[in-house]
């Protein structure tokens, strides 16, 4: 895996401290520990396999060996805006996948990427607040690059991969491309171009959805993404709701 980390470094256009390991429980879990102990921004940890990959809302993230890209990055943001950081990560993944594989992905607010109607990537940002706001944030990205030999099991109807099994392994190139694109967006979080790139790829635009925020449930049609990356929903009674957190499900769909 040292070779894998070196390959990534070769493709990178900035300084990152990249480590790759064959197996770990969760790269997010491990980097949260390192962030709390003072590790700097730009520390990156990748694993070929995770035994306890974590998703949002306490879910797990299926992370079999040899086919996915599972990695986390430590960030120490000047501005504590987890929603925009997640948005920048979604744009970076979509742009990198386009550059490396010429595949177009859609972004389902806020953190899932879809190829046709299959989820191929999930993003999990976890942070710790200090006296001055968000002290650090660990951004975790999991991508199903190649279809796993054993299939997706119970996720078969929901999950997909970018490519079939057996294609040449370009995961190092993809990882570096994502990091290059991500840091470019991260450094200009308020640039309208980043927001525009996100909006252009919105999977939910114009769709009827059910949104969940804590105990609240909203039904309506997605009419856009606001300037702060919030989801804009028009309820059936015409009222417009702006969601900055929560979970969205498509009508008649998962
Ligand atoms: C989601 O789909 O809800 C988010 C999934 C995030 C998965 C990635 S894989 C690398 C990093 N380590 C983890 O344990 N989770 C994230």
XYZ file of C-alpha atoms and ligand atoms in Angstrom:
270
model
C 0.000 0.000 0.000
C 3.063 2.266 0.308
C 3.305 2.063 -3.482
C -0.360 3.110 -3.750
C 0.267 6.145 -1.527
C 3.344 7.070 -3.625
C 1.344 6.844 -6.837
C -1.209 9.249 -5.373
C 1.519 11.683 -4.299
C 2.844 11.646 -7.885
C -0.519 12.759 -9.285
C -1.100 15.424 -6.603
C -0.543 19.083 -7.340
C -0.271 20.077 -3.659
C 1.207 18.929 -0.380
C -0.801 16.263 1.428
C 0.386 13.698 3.941
C -0.970 10.505 2.332
C -0.997 7.095 4.032
C -2.620 3.946 2.619
C -3.355 0.770 4.570
C -4.720 -2.604 3.395
C -7.448 -2.784 6.034
C -8.892 -0.655 8.823
C -12.198 -0.417 10.675
C -12.976 3.101 9.381
C -10.700 5.794 7.941
C -13.013 8.442 9.430
C -12.731 6.918 12.883
C -8.942 6.737 12.649
C -8.490 10.293 11.363
C -10.851 11.734 13.969
C -8.460 10.338 16.557
C -5.491 11.869 14.716
C -7.274 15.217 14.288
C -8.058 15.358 18.012
C -4.358 14.683 18.664
C -3.376 17.652 16.486
C -2.645 16.168 13.026
C -2.559 18.916 10.382
C -4.950 19.791 7.588
C -4.177 17.727 4.494
C -3.586 14.479 6.376
C -5.137 11.767 4.180
C -5.765 8.125 5.037
C -6.924 5.516 2.487
C -7.822 1.883 3.018
C -8.294 -0.896 0.491
C -10.961 -2.361 2.789
C -12.935 -1.161 5.805
C -14.420 -3.558 8.317
C -16.722 -0.932 9.865
C -17.104 1.773 7.222
C -19.450 4.468 8.507
C -22.223 6.278 6.679
C -24.547 9.084 7.695
C -27.326 8.597 10.242
C -25.429 5.781 11.950
C -25.553 3.605 8.840
C -22.661 1.444 7.664
C -20.790 1.807 4.381
C -20.050 -1.416 2.493
C -16.291 -1.352 1.844
C -15.003 -4.612 0.274
C -11.359 -5.060 -0.795
C -9.928 -4.381 -4.246
C -12.784 -2.402 -5.774
C -13.495 0.815 -3.907
C -11.842 4.029 -2.900
C -12.301 4.679 0.806
C -10.492 7.648 2.263
C -10.662 10.522 4.703
C -9.056 13.952 4.901
C -8.402 16.156 7.938
C -9.518 19.750 7.469
C -9.060 22.716 9.772
C -11.447 25.156 8.096
C -11.138 28.917 8.454
C -14.916 29.071 8.128
C -17.058 26.463 9.882
C -19.421 25.492 7.114
C -19.850 21.694 6.954
C -22.635 21.960 4.363
C -20.473 23.868 1.896
C -17.487 21.611 2.584
C -19.639 18.566 1.773
C -20.899 20.343 -1.326
C -17.319 21.029 -2.454
C -16.491 17.353 -1.941
C -19.473 16.277 -4.068
C -18.411 18.606 -6.873
C -14.787 17.395 -6.601
C -15.790 13.733 -6.892
C -18.061 14.421 -9.875
C -15.402 16.493 -11.659
C -12.641 13.958 -10.986
C -14.761 11.020 -12.174
C -15.467 12.971 -15.363
C -11.755 13.692 -15.936
C -10.488 10.171 -15.181
C -13.312 7.995 -16.561
C -15.428 10.389 -18.656
C -18.476 9.406 -16.588
C -21.166 11.946 -15.617
C -22.488 11.684 -12.065
C -25.432 13.412 -10.428
C -25.367 14.705 -6.857
C -28.265 13.888 -4.558
C -28.384 16.570 -1.878
C -26.413 16.683 0.103
C -23.786 14.015 -0.040
C -24.600 11.108 -2.358
C -23.449 10.679 -5.944
C -25.472 8.708 -8.442
C -24.734 7.027 -11.726
C -28.079 6.614 -13.459
C -30.236 5.523 -10.531
C -27.564 3.819 -8.443
C -25.632 5.319 -5.561
C -21.917 5.041 -6.325
C -20.472 7.394 -3.716
C -21.250 8.626 -0.223
C -19.615 11.452 1.715
C -19.500 11.828 5.480
C -18.224 14.985 7.196
C -17.663 14.725 10.935
C -16.327 17.572 13.051
C -15.470 18.807 16.498
C -16.317 22.236 17.794
C -13.737 24.259 19.681
C -13.889 27.714 21.271
C -13.773 29.388 17.864
C -16.306 27.132 16.155
C -15.423 24.128 14.036
C -11.918 23.176 15.183
C -11.463 20.321 12.738
C -13.467 18.297 10.310
C -12.824 14.820 8.924
C -14.214 14.430 5.445
C -14.747 10.807 4.437
C -15.369 9.736 0.850
C -16.382 6.244 -0.222
C -16.679 5.358 -3.929
C -17.648 2.055 -5.512
C -15.164 2.238 -8.379
C -15.321 -1.362 -9.639
C -18.251 -3.711 -9.093
C -17.444 -6.114 -6.252
C -17.068 -9.762 -7.305
C -19.542 -10.803 -4.600
C -22.094 -8.137 -5.575
C -23.617 -5.586 -3.194
C -25.697 -8.082 -1.203
C -28.703 -6.431 0.413
C -27.770 -3.144 -1.302
C -28.070 -4.717 -4.764
C -31.103 -2.595 -5.741
C -29.608 0.654 -4.476
C -25.839 0.591 -4.965
C -23.851 0.651 -8.179
C -20.257 0.974 -9.321
C -18.576 3.260 -11.803
C -17.112 0.383 -13.803
C -17.422 -3.393 -14.099
C -15.008 -5.760 -12.393
C -11.704 -6.424 -14.172
C -10.902 -2.999 -15.630
C -7.374 -1.602 -15.113
C -6.944 -0.219 -11.608
C -6.935 3.597 -11.744
C -7.938 4.230 -8.154
C -4.708 6.086 -7.275
C -5.211 8.505 -10.158
C -8.847 9.017 -9.182
C -7.948 9.659 -5.528
C -5.365 12.284 -6.502
C -7.725 13.937 -8.976
C -10.413 14.174 -6.264
C -7.947 15.708 -3.795
C -6.745 18.223 -6.396
C -10.300 19.238 -7.297
C -11.453 19.244 -3.681
C -8.745 21.587 -2.386
C -9.354 23.909 -5.297
C -13.070 24.166 -4.357
C -12.362 24.216 -0.602
C -10.152 27.267 -0.981
C -12.986 29.204 -2.623
C -16.086 27.873 -0.885
C -18.011 31.064 -1.628
C -17.147 31.114 -5.317
C -20.453 31.001 -7.231
C -18.770 28.647 -9.731
C -18.630 25.872 -7.100
C -22.302 26.321 -6.273
C -23.148 26.398 -9.968
C -21.201 23.170 -10.573
C -23.210 21.594 -7.749
C -26.557 22.871 -9.057
C -25.823 21.647 -12.585
C -25.500 18.110 -11.272
C -28.506 18.109 -8.962
C -30.165 14.697 -9.033
C -33.250 15.993 -7.226
C -34.103 19.063 -9.290
C -37.825 19.125 -10.059
C -38.517 15.837 -8.281
C -41.163 15.098 -5.668
C -39.477 14.137 -2.406
C -40.063 13.548 1.261
C -37.543 15.324 3.471
C -36.819 14.490 7.104
C -35.271 16.979 9.542
C -35.251 15.717 13.110
C -38.888 14.916 13.864
C -40.201 17.082 11.025
C -41.353 15.630 7.719
C -41.841 17.741 4.576
C -43.333 16.640 1.295
C -42.889 18.644 -1.853
C -41.001 19.347 -5.005
C -37.331 20.317 -5.136
C -37.069 23.736 -6.760
C -33.358 24.346 -6.303
C -30.273 24.680 -4.163
C -29.948 27.933 -2.181
C -26.860 30.140 -2.017
C -25.769 28.492 1.238
C -26.125 25.012 -0.316
C -29.485 24.432 1.371
C -32.167 22.373 -0.383
C -35.171 24.425 -1.482
C -38.412 22.531 -1.329
C -41.858 23.761 -2.337
C -44.529 22.076 -0.264
C -47.865 21.125 -1.787
C -49.454 24.197 -0.122
C -46.944 26.435 -1.925
C -44.766 27.246 1.093
C -41.021 27.140 0.397
C -38.784 25.431 2.940
C -34.972 25.737 3.000
C -33.271 22.698 4.510
C -29.716 22.956 5.794
C -29.686 19.483 7.289
C -31.720 16.332 7.055
C -32.341 13.445 4.742
C -34.305 13.236 1.502
C -36.175 10.319 -0.048
C -37.625 10.288 -3.529
C -41.289 9.532 -3.966
C -41.936 5.942 -5.090
C -38.255 5.371 -4.724
C -35.577 4.582 -2.138
C -22.985 7.825 3.361
O -23.218 7.295 2.271
O -23.869 7.955 4.224
C -21.580 8.295 3.655
C -20.567 7.212 3.408
C -19.144 7.636 3.682
C -18.194 6.484 3.520
C -16.759 6.886 3.653
S -15.656 5.589 3.198
C -14.311 6.451 3.854
C -14.772 7.125 5.134
N -14.639 6.221 6.265
C -15.812 5.872 6.775
O -15.963 5.097 7.727
N -16.804 6.458 6.105
C -16.301 7.320 5.046
